[in-house]
Coordinates of C-alpha atoms in Angstrom, one line a residue:
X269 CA 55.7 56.1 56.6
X270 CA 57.7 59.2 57.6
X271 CA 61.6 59.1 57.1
X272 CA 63.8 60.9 59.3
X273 CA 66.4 63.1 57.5
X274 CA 69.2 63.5 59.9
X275 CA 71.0 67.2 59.6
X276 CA 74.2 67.9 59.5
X277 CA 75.1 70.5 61.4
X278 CA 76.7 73.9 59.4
X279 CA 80.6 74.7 59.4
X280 CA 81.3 77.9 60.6
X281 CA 83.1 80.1 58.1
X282 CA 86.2 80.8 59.5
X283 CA 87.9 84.4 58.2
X284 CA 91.1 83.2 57.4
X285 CA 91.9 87.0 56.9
X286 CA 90.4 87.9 60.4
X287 CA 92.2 84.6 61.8
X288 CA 95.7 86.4 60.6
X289 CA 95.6 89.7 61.6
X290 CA 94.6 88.5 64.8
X291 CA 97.8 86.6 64.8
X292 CA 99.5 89.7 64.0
X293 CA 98.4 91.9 66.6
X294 CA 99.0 89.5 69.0
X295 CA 102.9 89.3 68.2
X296 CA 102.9 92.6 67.7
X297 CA 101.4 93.1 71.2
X298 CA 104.3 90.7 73.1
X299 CA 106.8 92.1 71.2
X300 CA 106.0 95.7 71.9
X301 CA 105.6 94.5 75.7
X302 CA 108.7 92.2 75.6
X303 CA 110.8 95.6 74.6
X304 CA 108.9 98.1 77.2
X305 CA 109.7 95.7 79.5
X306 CA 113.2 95.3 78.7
X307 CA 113.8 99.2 78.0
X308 CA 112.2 99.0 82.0
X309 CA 113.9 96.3 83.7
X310 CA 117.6 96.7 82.3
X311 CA 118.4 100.1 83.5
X312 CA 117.3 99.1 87.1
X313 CA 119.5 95.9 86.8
X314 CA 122.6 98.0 85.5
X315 CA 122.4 99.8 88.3
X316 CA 121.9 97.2 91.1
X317 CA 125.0 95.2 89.3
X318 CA 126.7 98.1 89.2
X319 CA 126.5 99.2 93.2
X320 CA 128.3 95.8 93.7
X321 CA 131.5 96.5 91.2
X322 CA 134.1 98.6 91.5
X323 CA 135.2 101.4 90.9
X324 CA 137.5 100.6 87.6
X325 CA 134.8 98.5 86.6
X326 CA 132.0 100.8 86.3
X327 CA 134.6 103.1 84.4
X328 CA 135.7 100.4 81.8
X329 CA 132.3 98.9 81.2
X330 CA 129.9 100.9 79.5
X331 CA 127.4 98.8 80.7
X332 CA 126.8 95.0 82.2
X333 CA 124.6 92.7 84.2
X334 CA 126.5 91.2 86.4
X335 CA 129.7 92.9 87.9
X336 CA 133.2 90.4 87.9
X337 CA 133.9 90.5 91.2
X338 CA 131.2 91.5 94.1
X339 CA 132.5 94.8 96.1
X340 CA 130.6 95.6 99.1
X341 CA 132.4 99.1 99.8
X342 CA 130.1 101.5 99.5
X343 CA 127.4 99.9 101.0
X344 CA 129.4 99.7 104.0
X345 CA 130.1 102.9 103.7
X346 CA 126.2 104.3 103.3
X347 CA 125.2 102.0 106.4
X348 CA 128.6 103.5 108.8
X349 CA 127.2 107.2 107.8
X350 CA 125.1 109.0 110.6
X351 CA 123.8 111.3 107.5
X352 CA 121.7 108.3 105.4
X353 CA 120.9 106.8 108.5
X354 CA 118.8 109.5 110.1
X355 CA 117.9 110.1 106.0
X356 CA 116.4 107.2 105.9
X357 CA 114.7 106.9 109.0
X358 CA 113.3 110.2 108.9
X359 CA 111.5 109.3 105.2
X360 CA 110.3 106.4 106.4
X361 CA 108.1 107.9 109.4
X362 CA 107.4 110.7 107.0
X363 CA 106.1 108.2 104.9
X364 CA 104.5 106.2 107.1
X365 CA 102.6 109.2 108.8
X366 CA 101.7 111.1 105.6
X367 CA 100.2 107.9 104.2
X368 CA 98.0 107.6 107.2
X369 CA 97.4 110.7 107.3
X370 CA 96.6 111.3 103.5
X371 CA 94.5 108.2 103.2
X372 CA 92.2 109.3 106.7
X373 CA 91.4 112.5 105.7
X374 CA 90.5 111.0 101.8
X375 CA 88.1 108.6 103.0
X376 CA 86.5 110.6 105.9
X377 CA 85.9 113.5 103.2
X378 CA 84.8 110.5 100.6
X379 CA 82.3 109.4 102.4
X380 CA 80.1 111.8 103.2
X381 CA 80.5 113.0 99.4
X382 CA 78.7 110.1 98.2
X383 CA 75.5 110.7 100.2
X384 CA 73.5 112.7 97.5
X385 CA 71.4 114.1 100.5
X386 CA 74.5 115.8 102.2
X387 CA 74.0 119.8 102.2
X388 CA 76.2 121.4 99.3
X389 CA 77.3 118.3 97.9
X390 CA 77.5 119.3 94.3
X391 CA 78.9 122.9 95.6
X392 CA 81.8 121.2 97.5
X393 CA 82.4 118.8 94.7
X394 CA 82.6 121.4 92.0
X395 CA 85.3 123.0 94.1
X396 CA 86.9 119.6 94.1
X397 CA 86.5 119.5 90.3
X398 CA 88.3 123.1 90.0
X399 CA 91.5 122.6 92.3
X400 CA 92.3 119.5 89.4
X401 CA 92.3 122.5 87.0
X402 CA 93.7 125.6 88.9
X403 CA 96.3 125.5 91.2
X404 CA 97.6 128.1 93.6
X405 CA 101.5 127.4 92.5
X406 CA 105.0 127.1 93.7
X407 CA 105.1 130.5 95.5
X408 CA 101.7 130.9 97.2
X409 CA 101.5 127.6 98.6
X410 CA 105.3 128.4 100.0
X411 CA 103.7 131.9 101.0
X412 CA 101.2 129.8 102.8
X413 CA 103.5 127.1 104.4
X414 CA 105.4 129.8 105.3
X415 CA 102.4 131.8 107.6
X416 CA 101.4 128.7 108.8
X417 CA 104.7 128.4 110.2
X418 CA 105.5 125.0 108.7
X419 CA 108.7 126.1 107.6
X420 CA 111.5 123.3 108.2
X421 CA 108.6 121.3 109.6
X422 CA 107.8 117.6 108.1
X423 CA 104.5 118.8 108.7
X424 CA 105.0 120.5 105.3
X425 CA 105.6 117.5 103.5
X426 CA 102.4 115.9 104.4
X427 CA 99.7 119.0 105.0
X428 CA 100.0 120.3 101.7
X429 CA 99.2 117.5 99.5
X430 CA 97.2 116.1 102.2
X431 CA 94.1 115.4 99.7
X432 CA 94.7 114.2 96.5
X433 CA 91.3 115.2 94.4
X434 CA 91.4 112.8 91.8
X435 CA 91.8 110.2 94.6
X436 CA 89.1 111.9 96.4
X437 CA 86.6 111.3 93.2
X438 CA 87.5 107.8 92.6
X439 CA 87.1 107.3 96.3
X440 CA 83.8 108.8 96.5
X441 CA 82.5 106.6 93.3
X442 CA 83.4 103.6 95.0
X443 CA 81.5 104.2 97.9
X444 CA 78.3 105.4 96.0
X445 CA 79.0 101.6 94.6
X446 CA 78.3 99.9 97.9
X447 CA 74.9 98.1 98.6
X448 CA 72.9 101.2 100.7
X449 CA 70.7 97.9 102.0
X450 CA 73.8 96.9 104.3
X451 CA 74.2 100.6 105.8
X452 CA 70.2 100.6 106.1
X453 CA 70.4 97.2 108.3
X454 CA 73.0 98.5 110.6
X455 CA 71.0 101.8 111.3
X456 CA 68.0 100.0 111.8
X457 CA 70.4 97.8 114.5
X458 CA 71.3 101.1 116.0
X459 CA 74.5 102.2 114.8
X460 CA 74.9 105.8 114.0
X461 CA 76.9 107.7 110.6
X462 CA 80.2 106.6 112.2
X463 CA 79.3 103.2 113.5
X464 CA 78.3 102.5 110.0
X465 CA 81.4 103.7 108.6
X466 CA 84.0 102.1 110.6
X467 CA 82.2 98.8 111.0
X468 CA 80.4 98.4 107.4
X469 CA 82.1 100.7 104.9
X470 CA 85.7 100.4 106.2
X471 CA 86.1 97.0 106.3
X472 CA 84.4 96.4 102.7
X473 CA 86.7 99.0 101.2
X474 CA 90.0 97.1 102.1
X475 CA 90.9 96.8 98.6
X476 CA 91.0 100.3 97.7
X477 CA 92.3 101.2 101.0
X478 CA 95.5 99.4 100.3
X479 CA 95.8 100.8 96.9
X480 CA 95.8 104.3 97.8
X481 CA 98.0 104.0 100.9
X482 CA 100.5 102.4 98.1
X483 CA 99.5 105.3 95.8
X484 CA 100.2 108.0 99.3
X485 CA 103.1 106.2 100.0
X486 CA 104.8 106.1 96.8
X487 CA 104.5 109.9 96.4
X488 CA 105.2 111.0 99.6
X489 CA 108.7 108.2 99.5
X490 CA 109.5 110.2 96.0
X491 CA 108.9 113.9 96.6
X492 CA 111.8 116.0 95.8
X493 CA 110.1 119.6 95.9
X494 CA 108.7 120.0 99.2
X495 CA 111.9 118.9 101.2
X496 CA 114.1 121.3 98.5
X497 CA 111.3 123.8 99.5
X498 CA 110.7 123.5 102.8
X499 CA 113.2 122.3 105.0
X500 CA 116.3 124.4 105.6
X501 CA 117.9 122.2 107.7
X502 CA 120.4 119.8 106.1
X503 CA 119.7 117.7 109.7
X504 CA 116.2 117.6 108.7
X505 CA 116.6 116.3 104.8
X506 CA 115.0 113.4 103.6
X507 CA 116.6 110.5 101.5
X508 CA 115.5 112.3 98.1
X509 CA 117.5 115.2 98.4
X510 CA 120.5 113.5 100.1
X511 CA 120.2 111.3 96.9
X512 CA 120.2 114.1 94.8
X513 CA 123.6 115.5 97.0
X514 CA 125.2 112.3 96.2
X515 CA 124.5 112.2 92.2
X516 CA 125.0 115.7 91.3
X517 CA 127.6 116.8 93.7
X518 CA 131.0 115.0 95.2
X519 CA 129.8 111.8 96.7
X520 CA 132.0 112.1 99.7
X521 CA 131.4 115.6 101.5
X522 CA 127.8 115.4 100.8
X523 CA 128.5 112.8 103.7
X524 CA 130.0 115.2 105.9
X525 CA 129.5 112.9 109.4
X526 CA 131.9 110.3 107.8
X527 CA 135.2 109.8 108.9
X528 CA 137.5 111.3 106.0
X529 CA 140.2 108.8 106.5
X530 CA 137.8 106.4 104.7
X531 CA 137.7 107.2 100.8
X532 CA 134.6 106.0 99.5
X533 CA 134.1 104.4 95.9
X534 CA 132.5 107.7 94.2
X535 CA 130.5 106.3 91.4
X536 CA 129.7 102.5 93.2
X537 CA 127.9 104.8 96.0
X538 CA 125.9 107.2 94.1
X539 CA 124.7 103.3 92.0
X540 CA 124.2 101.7 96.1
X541 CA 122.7 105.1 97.2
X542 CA 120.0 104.4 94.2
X543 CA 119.3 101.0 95.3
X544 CA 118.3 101.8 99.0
X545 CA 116.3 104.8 98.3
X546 CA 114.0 102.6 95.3
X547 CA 114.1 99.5 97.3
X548 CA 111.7 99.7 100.3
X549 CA 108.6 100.6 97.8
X550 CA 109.5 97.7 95.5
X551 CA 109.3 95.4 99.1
X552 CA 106.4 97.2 100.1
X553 CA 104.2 96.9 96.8
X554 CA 104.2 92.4 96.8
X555 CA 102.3 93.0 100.2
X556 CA 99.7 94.9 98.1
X557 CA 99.9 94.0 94.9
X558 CA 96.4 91.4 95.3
X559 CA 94.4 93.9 96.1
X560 CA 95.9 96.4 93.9
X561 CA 94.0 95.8 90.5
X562 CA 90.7 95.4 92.2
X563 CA 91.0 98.3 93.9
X564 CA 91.6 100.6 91.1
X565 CA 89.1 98.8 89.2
X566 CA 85.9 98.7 91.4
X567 CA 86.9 102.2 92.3
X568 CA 86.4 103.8 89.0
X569 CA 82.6 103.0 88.3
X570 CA 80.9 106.0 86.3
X571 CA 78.4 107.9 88.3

């Protein structure tokens, strides 16, 4: 007669050591986050307390979250000034052209990068490669801007840096990543190297598409140096510079249009001036944001 001996089954050992330092890293972790993210957040919510205080306020407190009484003064005052208006407006097309601009001519010179067949692919690519290295500089590409006759054109803010090549790489990676058996099937149905682009490769590559138009858009909304540069026309100036007008110089004639019988808060609108010009990209990134982590992600795959 056999007897079944039931088993027990083993305890894991558990590394109590292991189990701490875990512990540790993790608190160490949120803390260090917690502070990065306070260092972050605080600055941007002095400022936006700030544009609604006044002006004896913001010269008696040092600093604060929330101002004691709401003043709307200067943002009257911004909105009732011809100047930030046509600022404004004029960044925002410049924006909204560059991005498409910037993001066409990435993708259509992506694409055919990633075909391993195309004529001079590792030529043109190694050219790619060296403008990440060696650039021209400040004077020759003004020299060139300049012959082009761009000069005090927006053109020049969005020609330029119409190709970013790191972009252009990660681009190109993610297209190499694509199934080749769903291009083959729409060739074999009759559609030709566009057809197969705009109707199969565009519409699987919406994630990365919104991702770099947010990257395009974000530099293009931020750059200082090529309206400094290139435009001479104080008509023609973008919300950067009149930004940088109104923080480093008097707040009131860099608004010259106003009327002068109206004396603005000085320091509440260079704080509400701050506000309007960083707003519109923190509305425009929530639109974005799911498809923002997957397409920087499943965009970087390793040849």
């Amino acid at each position: 007669m056999t007897t079944m001996t039931e088993t027990k089954p083993k305890k894991l050992a558990v590394n109590n050591n292991s189990s701490v330092g875990s512990r540790a890293f993790d608190t160490f972790n949120i803390v260090a986050l917690v502070g990065l993210g306070l260092v972050t957040i605080l600055p941007l919510l002095y400022v936006l307390a700030a544009s609604f205080a006044s002006e004896p306020e913001i010269a008696s407190r040092p600093f604060f979250l929330w101002p004691e009484k709401i003043v709307t003064e200067a943002y009257e005052y911004i909105f009732a000034t011809p100047t930030f208006i046509r600022s404004l407006l004029t960044t925002i097309v410049v924006t909204a052209v560059g991005m498409v601009v910037q993001v066409t001519l990435t993708f259509t010179m992506a694409y055919p990068l990633a075909k391993r067949y195309l004529p001079g692919r590792t030529l043109i690519l190694n050219l790619v490669i060296f403008t990440m290295v060696f650039t021209g500089g400040m004077i020759p590409t003004f020299l060139v801007v300049r012959d082009l006759g761009l000069l005090n054109s927006y053109w020049a803010l969005i020609l330029p840096l119409a190709i970013n090549p790191f972009y252009l790489i990660i681009v190109k990676s993610f297209f190499q990543e694509l199934p080749q058996a769903l291009e083959e099937a729409a060739r074999i149905d009759g559609c030709n190297e566009m057809g197969v682009f705009f109707k199969i490769v565009l519409p699987l590559s919406k994630p990365i598409i919104a991702t770099f138009s947010l990257f395009y858009a974000v530099a293009i909304w931020n750059d200082y140096m090529s309206p400094l540069l290139y435009l001479t026309e104080p008509d023609k100036w973008t919300l950067q510079i009149l930004v940088r007008q109104l923080t480093s110089t008097d707040a009131a004639a860099a608004l010259s249009q106003m009327d002068r019988t109206w004396v603005p808060p000085e320091q509440g609108l260079k704080f509400a001036v701050i506000v309007i010009a960083t707003l519109p990209i923190l509305l425009f990134y929530p639109f974005l944001q799911k498809h923002f982590a997957k397409g920087v992600l499943i965009g970087g795959v390793k040849e």
